[in-house]
Short mmCIF file of C-alpha atoms in Angstrom, two decimals:
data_model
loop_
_atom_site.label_atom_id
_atom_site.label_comp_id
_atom_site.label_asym_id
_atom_site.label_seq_id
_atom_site.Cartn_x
_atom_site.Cartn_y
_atom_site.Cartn_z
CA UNK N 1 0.00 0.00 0.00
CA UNK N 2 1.62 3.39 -1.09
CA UNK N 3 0.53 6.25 1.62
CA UNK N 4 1.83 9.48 0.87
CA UNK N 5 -0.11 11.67 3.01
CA UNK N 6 -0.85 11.33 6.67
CA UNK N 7 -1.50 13.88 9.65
CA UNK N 8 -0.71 12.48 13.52
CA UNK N 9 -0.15 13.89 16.80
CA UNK N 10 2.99 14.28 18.64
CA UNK N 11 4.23 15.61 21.89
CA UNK N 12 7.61 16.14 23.22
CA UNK N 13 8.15 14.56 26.81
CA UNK N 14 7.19 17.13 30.10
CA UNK N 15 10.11 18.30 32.21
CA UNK N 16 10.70 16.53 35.60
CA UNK N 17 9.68 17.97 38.68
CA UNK N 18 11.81 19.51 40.90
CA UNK N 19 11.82 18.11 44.75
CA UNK N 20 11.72 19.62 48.32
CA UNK N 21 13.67 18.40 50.24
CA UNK N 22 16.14 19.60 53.34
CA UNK N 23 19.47 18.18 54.04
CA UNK N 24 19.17 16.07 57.44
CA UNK N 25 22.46 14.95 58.90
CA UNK N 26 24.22 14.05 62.08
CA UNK N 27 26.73 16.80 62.87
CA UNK N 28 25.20 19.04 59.75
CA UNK N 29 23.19 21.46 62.06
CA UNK N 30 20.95 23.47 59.60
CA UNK N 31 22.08 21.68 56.26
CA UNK N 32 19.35 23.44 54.39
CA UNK N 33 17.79 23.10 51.10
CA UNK N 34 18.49 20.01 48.75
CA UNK N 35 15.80 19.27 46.36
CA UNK N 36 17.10 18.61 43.49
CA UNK N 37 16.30 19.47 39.77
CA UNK N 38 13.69 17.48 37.33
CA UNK N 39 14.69 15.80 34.07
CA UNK N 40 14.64 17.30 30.44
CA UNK N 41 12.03 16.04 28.60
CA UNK N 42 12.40 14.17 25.43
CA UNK N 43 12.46 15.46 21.86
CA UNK N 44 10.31 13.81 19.10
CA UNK N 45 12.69 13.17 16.48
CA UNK N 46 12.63 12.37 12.69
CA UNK N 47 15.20 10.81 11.43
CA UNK N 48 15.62 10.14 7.43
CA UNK N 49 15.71 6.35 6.71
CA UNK N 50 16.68 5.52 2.98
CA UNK N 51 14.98 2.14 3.34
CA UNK N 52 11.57 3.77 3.59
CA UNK N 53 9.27 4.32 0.35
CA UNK N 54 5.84 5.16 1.91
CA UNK N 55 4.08 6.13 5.22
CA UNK N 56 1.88 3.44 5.58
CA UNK N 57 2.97 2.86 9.08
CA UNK N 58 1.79 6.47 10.70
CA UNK N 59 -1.95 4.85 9.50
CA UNK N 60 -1.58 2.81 12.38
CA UNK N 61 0.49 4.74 14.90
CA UNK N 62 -0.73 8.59 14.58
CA UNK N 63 0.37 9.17 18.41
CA UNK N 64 3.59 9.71 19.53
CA UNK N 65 4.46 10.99 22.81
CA UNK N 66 8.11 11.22 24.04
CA UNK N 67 8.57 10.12 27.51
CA UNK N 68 9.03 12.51 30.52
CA UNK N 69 12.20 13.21 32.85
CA UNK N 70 12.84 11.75 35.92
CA UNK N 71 11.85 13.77 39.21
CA UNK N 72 14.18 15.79 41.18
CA UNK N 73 15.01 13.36 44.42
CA UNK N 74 16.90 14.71 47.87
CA UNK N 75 20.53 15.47 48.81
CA UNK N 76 20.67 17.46 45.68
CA UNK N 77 20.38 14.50 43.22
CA UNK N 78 18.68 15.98 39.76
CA UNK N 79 16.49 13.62 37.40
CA UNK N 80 17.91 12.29 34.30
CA UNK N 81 16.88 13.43 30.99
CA UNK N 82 14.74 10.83 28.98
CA UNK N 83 16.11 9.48 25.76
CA UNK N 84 14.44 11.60 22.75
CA UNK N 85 12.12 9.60 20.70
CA UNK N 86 13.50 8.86 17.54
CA UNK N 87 10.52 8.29 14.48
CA UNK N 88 12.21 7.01 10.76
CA UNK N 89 10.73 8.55 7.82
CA UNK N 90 11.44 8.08 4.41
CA UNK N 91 12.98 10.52 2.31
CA UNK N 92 11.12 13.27 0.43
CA UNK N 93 8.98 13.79 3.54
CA UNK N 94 7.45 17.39 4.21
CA UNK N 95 6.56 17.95 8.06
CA UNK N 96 3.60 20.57 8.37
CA UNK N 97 1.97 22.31 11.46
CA UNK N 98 -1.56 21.50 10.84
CA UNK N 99 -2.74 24.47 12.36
CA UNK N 100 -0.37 27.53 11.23
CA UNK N 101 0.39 25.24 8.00
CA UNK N 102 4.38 26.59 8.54
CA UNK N 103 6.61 23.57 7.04
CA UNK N 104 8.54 22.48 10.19
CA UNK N 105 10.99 20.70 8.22
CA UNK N 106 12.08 18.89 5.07
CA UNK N 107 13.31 15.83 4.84
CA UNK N 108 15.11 14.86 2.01
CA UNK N 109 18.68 13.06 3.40
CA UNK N 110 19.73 9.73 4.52
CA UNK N 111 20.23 10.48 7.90
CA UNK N 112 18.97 13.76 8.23
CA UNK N 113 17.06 15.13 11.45
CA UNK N 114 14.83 17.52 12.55
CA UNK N 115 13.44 18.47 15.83
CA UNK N 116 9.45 18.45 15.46
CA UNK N 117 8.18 18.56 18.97
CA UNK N 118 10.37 19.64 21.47
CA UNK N 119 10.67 18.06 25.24
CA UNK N 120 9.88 20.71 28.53
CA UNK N 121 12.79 21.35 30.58
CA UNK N 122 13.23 19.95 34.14
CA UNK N 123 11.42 22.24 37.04
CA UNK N 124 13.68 23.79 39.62
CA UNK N 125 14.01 21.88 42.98
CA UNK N 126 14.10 23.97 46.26
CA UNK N 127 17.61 24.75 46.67
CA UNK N 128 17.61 26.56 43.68
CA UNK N 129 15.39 29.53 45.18
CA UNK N 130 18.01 29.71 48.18
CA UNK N 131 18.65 33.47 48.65
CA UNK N 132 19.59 35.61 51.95
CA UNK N 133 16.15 36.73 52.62
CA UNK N 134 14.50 33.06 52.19
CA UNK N 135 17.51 30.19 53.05
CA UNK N 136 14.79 27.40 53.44
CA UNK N 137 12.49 27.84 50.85
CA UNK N 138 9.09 25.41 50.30
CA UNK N 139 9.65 26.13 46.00
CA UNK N 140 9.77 23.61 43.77
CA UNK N 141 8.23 24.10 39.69
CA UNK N 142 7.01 21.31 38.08
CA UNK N 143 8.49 20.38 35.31
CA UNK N 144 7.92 22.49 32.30
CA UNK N 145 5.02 20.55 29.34
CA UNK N 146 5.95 19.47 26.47
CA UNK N 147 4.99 21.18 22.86
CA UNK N 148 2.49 19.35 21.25
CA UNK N 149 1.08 19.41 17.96
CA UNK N 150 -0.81 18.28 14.88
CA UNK N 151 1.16 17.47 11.98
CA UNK N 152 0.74 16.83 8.67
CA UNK N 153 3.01 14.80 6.75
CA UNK N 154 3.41 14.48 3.39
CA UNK N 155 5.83 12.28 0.70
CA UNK N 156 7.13 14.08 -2.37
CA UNK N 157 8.56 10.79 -4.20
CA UNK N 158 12.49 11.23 -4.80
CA UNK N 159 12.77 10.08 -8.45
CA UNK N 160 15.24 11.65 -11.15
CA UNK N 161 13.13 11.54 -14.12
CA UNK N 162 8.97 11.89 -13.44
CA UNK N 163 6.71 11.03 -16.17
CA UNK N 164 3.67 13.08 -16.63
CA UNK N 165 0.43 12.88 -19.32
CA UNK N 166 -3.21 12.14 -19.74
CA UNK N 167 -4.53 8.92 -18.08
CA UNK N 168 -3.61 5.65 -20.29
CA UNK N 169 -1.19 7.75 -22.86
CA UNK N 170 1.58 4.80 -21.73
CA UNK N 171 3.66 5.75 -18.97
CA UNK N 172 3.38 2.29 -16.96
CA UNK N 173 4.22 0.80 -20.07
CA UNK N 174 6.84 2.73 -20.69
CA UNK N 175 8.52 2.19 -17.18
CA UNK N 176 7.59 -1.08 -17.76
CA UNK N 177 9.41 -1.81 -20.68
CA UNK N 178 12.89 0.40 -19.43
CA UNK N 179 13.05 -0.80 -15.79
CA UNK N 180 12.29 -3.99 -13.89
CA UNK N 181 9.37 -2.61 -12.85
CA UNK N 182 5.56 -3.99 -13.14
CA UNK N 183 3.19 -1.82 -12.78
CA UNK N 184 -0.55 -2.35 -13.13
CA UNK N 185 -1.45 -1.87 -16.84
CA UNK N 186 -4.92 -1.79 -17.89
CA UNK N 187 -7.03 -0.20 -20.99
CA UNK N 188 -9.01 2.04 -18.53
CA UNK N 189 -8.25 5.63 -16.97
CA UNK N 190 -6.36 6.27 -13.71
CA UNK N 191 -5.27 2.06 -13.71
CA UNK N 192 -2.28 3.99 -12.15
CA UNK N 193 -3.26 4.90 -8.30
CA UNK N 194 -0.17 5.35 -6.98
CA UNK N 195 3.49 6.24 -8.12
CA UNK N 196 5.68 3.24 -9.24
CA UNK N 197 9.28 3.33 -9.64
CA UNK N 198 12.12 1.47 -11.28
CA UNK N 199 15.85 1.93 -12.06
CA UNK N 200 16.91 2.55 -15.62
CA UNK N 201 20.67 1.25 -16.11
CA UNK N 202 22.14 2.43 -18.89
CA UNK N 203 26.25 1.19 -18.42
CA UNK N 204 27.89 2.98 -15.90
CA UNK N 205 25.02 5.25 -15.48
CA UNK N 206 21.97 4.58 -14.27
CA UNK N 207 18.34 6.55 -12.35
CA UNK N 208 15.73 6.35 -11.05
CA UNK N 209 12.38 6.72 -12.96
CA UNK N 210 8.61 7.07 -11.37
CA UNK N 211 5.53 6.58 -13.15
CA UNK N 212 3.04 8.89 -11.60
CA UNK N 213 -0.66 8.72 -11.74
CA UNK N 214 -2.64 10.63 -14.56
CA UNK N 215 -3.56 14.41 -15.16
CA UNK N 216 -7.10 15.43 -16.19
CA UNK N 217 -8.14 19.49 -16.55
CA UNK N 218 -8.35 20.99 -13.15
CA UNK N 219 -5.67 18.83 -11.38
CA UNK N 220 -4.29 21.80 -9.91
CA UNK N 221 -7.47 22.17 -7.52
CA UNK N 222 -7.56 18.41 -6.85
CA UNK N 223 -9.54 17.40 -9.89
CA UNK N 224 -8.85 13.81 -10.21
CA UNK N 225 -5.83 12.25 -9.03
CA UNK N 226 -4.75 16.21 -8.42
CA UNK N 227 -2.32 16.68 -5.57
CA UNK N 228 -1.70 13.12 -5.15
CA UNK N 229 -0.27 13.33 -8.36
CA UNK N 230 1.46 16.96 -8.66
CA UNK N 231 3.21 17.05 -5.05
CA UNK N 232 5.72 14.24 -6.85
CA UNK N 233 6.21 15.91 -9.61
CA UNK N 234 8.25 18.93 -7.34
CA UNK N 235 10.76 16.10 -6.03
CA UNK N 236 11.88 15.07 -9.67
CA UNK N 237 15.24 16.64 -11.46
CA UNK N 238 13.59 16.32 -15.25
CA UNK N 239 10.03 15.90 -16.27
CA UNK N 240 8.96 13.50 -19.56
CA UNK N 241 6.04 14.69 -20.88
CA UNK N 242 4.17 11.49 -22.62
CA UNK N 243 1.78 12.30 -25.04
CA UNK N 244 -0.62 10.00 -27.12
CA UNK N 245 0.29 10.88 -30.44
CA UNK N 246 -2.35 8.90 -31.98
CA UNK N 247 -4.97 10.51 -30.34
CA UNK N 248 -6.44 6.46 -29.01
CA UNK N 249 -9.28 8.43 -26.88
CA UNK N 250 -10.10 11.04 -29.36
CA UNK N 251 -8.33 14.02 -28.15
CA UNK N 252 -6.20 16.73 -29.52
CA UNK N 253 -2.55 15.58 -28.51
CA UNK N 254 -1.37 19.69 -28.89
CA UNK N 255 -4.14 20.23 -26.95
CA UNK N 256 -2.70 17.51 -24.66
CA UNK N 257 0.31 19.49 -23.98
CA UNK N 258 -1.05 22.75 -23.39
CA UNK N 259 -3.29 21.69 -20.94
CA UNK N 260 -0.69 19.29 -18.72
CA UNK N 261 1.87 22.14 -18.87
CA UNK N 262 -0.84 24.47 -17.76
CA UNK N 263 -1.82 21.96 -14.50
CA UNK N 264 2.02 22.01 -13.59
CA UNK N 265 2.12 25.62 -13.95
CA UNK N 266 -0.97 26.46 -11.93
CA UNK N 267 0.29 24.00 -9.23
CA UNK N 268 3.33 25.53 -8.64
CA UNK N 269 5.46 28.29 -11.37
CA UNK N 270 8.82 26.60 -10.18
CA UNK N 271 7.71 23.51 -12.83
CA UNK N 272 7.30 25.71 -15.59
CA UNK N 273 10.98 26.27 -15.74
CA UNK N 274 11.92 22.66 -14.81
CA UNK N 275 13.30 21.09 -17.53
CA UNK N 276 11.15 18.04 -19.81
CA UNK N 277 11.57 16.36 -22.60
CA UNK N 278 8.56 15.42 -24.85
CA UNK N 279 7.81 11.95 -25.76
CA UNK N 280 5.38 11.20 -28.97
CA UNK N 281 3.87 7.29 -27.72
CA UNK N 282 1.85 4.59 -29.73
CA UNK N 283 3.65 5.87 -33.04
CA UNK N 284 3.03 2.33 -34.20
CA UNK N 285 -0.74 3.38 -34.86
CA UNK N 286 -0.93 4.69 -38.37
CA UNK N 287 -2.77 8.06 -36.94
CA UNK N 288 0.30 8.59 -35.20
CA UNK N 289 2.72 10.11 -37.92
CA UNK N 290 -0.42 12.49 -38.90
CA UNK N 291 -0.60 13.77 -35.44
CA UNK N 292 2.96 14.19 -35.24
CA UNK N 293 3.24 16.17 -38.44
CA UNK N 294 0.71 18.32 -36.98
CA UNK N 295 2.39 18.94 -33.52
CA UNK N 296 5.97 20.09 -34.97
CA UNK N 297 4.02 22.46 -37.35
CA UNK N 298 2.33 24.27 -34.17
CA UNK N 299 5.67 24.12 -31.99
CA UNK N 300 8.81 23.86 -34.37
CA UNK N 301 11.06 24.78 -31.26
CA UNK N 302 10.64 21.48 -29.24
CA UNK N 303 12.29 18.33 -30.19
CA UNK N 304 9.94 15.42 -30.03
CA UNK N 305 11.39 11.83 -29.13
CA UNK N 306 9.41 9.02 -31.50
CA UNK N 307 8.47 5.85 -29.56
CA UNK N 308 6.29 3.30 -29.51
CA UNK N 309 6.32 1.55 -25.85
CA UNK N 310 4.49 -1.66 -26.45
CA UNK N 311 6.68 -2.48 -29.24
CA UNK N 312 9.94 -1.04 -27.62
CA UNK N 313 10.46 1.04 -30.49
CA UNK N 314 12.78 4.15 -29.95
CA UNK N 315 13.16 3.45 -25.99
CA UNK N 316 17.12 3.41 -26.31
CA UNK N 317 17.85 6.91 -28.32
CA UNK N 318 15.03 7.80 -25.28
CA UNK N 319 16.54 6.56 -22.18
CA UNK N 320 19.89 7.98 -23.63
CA UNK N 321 19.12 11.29 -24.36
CA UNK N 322 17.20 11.11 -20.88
CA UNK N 323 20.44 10.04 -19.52
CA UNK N 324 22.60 12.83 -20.84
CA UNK N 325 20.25 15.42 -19.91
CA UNK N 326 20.41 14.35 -16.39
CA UNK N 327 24.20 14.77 -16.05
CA UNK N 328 23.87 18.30 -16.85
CA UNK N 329 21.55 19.15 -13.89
CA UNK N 330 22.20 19.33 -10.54
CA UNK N 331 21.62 16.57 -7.96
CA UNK N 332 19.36 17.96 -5.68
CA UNK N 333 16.45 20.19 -5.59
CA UNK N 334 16.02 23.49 -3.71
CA UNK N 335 13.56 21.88 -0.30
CA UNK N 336 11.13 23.75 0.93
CA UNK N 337 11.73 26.55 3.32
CA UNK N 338 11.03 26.17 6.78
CA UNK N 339 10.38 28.50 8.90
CA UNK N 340 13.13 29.82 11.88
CA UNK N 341 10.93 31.81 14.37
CA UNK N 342 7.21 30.51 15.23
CA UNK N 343 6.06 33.98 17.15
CA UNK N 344 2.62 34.48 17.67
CA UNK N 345 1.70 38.05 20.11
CA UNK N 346 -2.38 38.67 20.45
CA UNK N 347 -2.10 41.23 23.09
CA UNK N 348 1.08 42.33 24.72
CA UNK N 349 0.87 43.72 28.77
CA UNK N 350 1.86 47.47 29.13
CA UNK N 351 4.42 47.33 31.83
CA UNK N 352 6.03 43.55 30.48
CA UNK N 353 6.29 42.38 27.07
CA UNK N 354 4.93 39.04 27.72
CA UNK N 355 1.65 38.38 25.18
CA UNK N 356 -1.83 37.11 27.07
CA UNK N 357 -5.41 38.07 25.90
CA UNK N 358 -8.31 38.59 28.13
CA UNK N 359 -12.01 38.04 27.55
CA UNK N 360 -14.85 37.11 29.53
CA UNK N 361 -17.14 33.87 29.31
CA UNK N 362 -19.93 35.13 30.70
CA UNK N 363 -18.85 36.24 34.42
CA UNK N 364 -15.69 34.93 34.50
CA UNK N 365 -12.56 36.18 33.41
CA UNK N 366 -10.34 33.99 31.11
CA UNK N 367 -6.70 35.23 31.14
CA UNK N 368 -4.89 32.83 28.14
CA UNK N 369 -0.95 32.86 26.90
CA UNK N 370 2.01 30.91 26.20
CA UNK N 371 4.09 32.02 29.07
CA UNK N 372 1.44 32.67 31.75
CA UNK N 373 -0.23 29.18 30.93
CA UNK N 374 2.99 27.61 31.06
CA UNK N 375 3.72 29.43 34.82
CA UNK N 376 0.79 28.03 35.98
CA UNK N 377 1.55 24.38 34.80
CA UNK N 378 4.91 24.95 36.24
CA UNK N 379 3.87 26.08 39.49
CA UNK N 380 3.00 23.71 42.65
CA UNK N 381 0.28 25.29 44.02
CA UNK N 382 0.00 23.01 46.77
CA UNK N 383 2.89 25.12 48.65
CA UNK N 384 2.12 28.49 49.80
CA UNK N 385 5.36 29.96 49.13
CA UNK N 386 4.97 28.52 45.07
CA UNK N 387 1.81 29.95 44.93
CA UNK N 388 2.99 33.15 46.80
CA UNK N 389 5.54 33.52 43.86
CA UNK N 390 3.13 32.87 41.61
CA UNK N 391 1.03 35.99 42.46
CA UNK N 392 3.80 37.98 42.62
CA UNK N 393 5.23 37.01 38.99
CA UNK N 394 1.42 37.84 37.67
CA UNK N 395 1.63 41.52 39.29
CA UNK N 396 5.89 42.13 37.86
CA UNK N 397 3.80 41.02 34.38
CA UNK N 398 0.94 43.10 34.43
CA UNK N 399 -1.96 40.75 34.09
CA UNK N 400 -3.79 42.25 37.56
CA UNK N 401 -3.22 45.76 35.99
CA UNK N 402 -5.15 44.28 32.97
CA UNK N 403 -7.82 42.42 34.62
CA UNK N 404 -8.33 45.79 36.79
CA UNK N 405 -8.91 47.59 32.96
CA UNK N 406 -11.20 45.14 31.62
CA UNK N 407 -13.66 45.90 34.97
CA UNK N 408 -13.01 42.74 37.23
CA UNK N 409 -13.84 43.28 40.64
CA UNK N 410 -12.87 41.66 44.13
CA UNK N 411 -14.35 37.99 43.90
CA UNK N 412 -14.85 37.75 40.64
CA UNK N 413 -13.61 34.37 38.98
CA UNK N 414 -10.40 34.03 37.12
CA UNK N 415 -9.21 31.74 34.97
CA UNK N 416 -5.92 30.59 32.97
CA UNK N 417 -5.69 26.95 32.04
CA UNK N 418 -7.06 24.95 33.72
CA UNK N 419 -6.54 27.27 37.67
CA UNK N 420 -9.68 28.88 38.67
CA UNK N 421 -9.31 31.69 41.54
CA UNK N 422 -10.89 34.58 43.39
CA UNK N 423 -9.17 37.98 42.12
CA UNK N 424 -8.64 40.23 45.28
CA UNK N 425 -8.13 43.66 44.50
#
């Protein structure tokens, strides 16, 4: 089964916590605080595995959830950091955030990595909030949550030559006949479902060709086999256009051209300049040479291979010219670009530049942001000193300045996450 596009969930491991604890010796009078750190959190990471061809497997697992670090423990020990999560993906694979639809990464590599959801660092045990004015403090965070996310994933097939045409024009039995491959062949549109590929030798030289699915008017917008189809064409270093030069099913074969040129176009403009070469098939039907003499009149300019792929006719001059064509472009593609900052500011406090929104569901007040969400997850607010600090940290930000502005009064409800308090005044 070839599965080329798949979305899952993943989640990078939480931080740790960090402990309490007090150092209790004989002959250490007063050993104070010792709670050590939490654990780093693991990473999701994909990795690039060569002997991958499909994603077939992330239909079965579409949740992946790195595991957590180990708590903080006494007499200063710190957690260990869990072992980051390591997911193989085959090349040519395009990681996007389903909701901001920013490419994350691309994965194109043997080897290659990428970072998609990273792990929450280890909270702070109680010896790290030590200072003169506090030498036994009852702090500890929690440790910080991993980022989690929807993903979408999709395959752009790695292949150095791509051929492209109407449905049943004769790619699969052109591949057929050049490669060891064996695709599906039938006398009925769209027998090709998925991309197949095989390995052309040619001597010393040799690549790989796929045989895509078929275009129809309107692939661009999903018509069809649409995107299935076009996001492999991106991947490939030089397009073969196959045309039906006898015209089997009645259509124009210039017509033909214009019209898959124009689907590649639409898709994307950087096709339009990739290079092709144009393939005249079934010139073993008599119709054929009529056609053809027709189709060099309209575009004199373009050199037109003969073939005939069910006879095997021409294939060699073909695959060779193929062949030297390929030696004179480069090896890889430009990948898509990923973005380096993910910043996303809805309302920023006056007196801190940390973002949070306010609004109201009905009488309570709903205070929501990355930072102040994350303090609150962070925070043990089953110690008064923690949830002392916590207060304080909200006032040095601004957000009971800002609740003050929107109109809440003493008693009303707050909210952030999932912590629901009184706001005093």
């Amino acid at each position: 089964m070839f599965v080329d596009q798949v979305k899952i969930y993943v989640k990078g491991g939480d931080g740790g916590n960090g402990a309490v604890s007090f150092r209790r010796e004989k002959y250490v009078p007063l050993g104070g605080p010792a709670g050590g750190d939490g654990g780093r959190g693991a990473d999701v990471v994909f990795v690039v595995d060569e002997g991958l061809r499909t994603l077939v497997d992330f239909r079965y697992q579409r949740h992946f959830k790195a595991p957590r670090g180990e708590h903080g423990r006494n007499k200063g020990q710190h957690g260990a950091g869990a072992e980051d999560m390591v997911v193989r993906v085959p090349p040519g694979t395009t990681v996007i955030d389903d909701d901001t639809k920013e490419v994350i990464a691309d994965l194109v590599e043997h080897g290659q990595r990428a970072v998609i959801a990273k792990g929450g660092r280890g909270g702070r045990g109680n010896m790290r909030f030590a200072n003169p004015s506090n030498p036994a403090p009852h702090i500890s965070e929690n440790g910080e949550p991993g980022q989690e996310r929807y993903i979408t994933m999709e395959l752009k097939l790695i292949a150095d030559v791509g051929l492209v045409g109407y449905p049943s024009v004769g790619k699969s039995t052109l591949l057929s006949s050049v490669t060891g491959a064996r695709p599906k062949i039938a006398a009925y549109h769209f027998t090709t479902l998925s991309p197949n590929l095989g390995v052309v030798e040619l001597g010393e030289q040799s690549f790989v060709m796929a045989d895509l699915p078929g275009l129809i008017e309107g692939a661009h917008e999903g018509v069809g086999l649409g995107h299935q189809f076009l996001r492999h064409v991106e991947r490939t270093r030089l397009i073969v256009h196959v045309i039906d030069m006898a015209g089997v099913d009645g259509r124009d074969p210039y017509e033909d051209y214009l019209q898959i040129n124009r689907e590649l176009k639409l898709y994307n403009l950087k096709l339009e300049d990739r290079p092709q070469i144009v393939v005249a098939n079934k010139m073993d039907v008599p119709e054929a040479q009529e056609n053809l003499q027709r189709f060099k009149e309209k575009l004199p300019d373009i050199q037109v291979y003969e073939i005939s792929a069910a006879t095997r006719q021409g294939l060699q001059e073909l695959m060779y010219a193929i062949g030297e064509m390929l030696a004179t472009l480069p090896e890889k593609l430009a990948v898509e670009e990923v973005a380096e900052v993910e910043e996303r500011v809805v309302f920023r406090a006056e007196k801190e530049p940390d973002a949070f929104e306010i609004h109201r569901e009905n009488e309570i007040f709903v205070v929501s942001g990355d930072k102040i969400e994350k303090l609150v997850r962070m925070t043990n607010l089953n110690s008064y000193d923690a949830a002392q600090r916590f207060a304080k940290m909200m006032r040095s930000m601004g957000v009971d300045d800002a609740l003050r502005k929107h109109g809440a009064k003493d008693g009303d409800t707050v909210r952030i996450g999932k912590l629901e308090f009184d706001f005093v005044e």
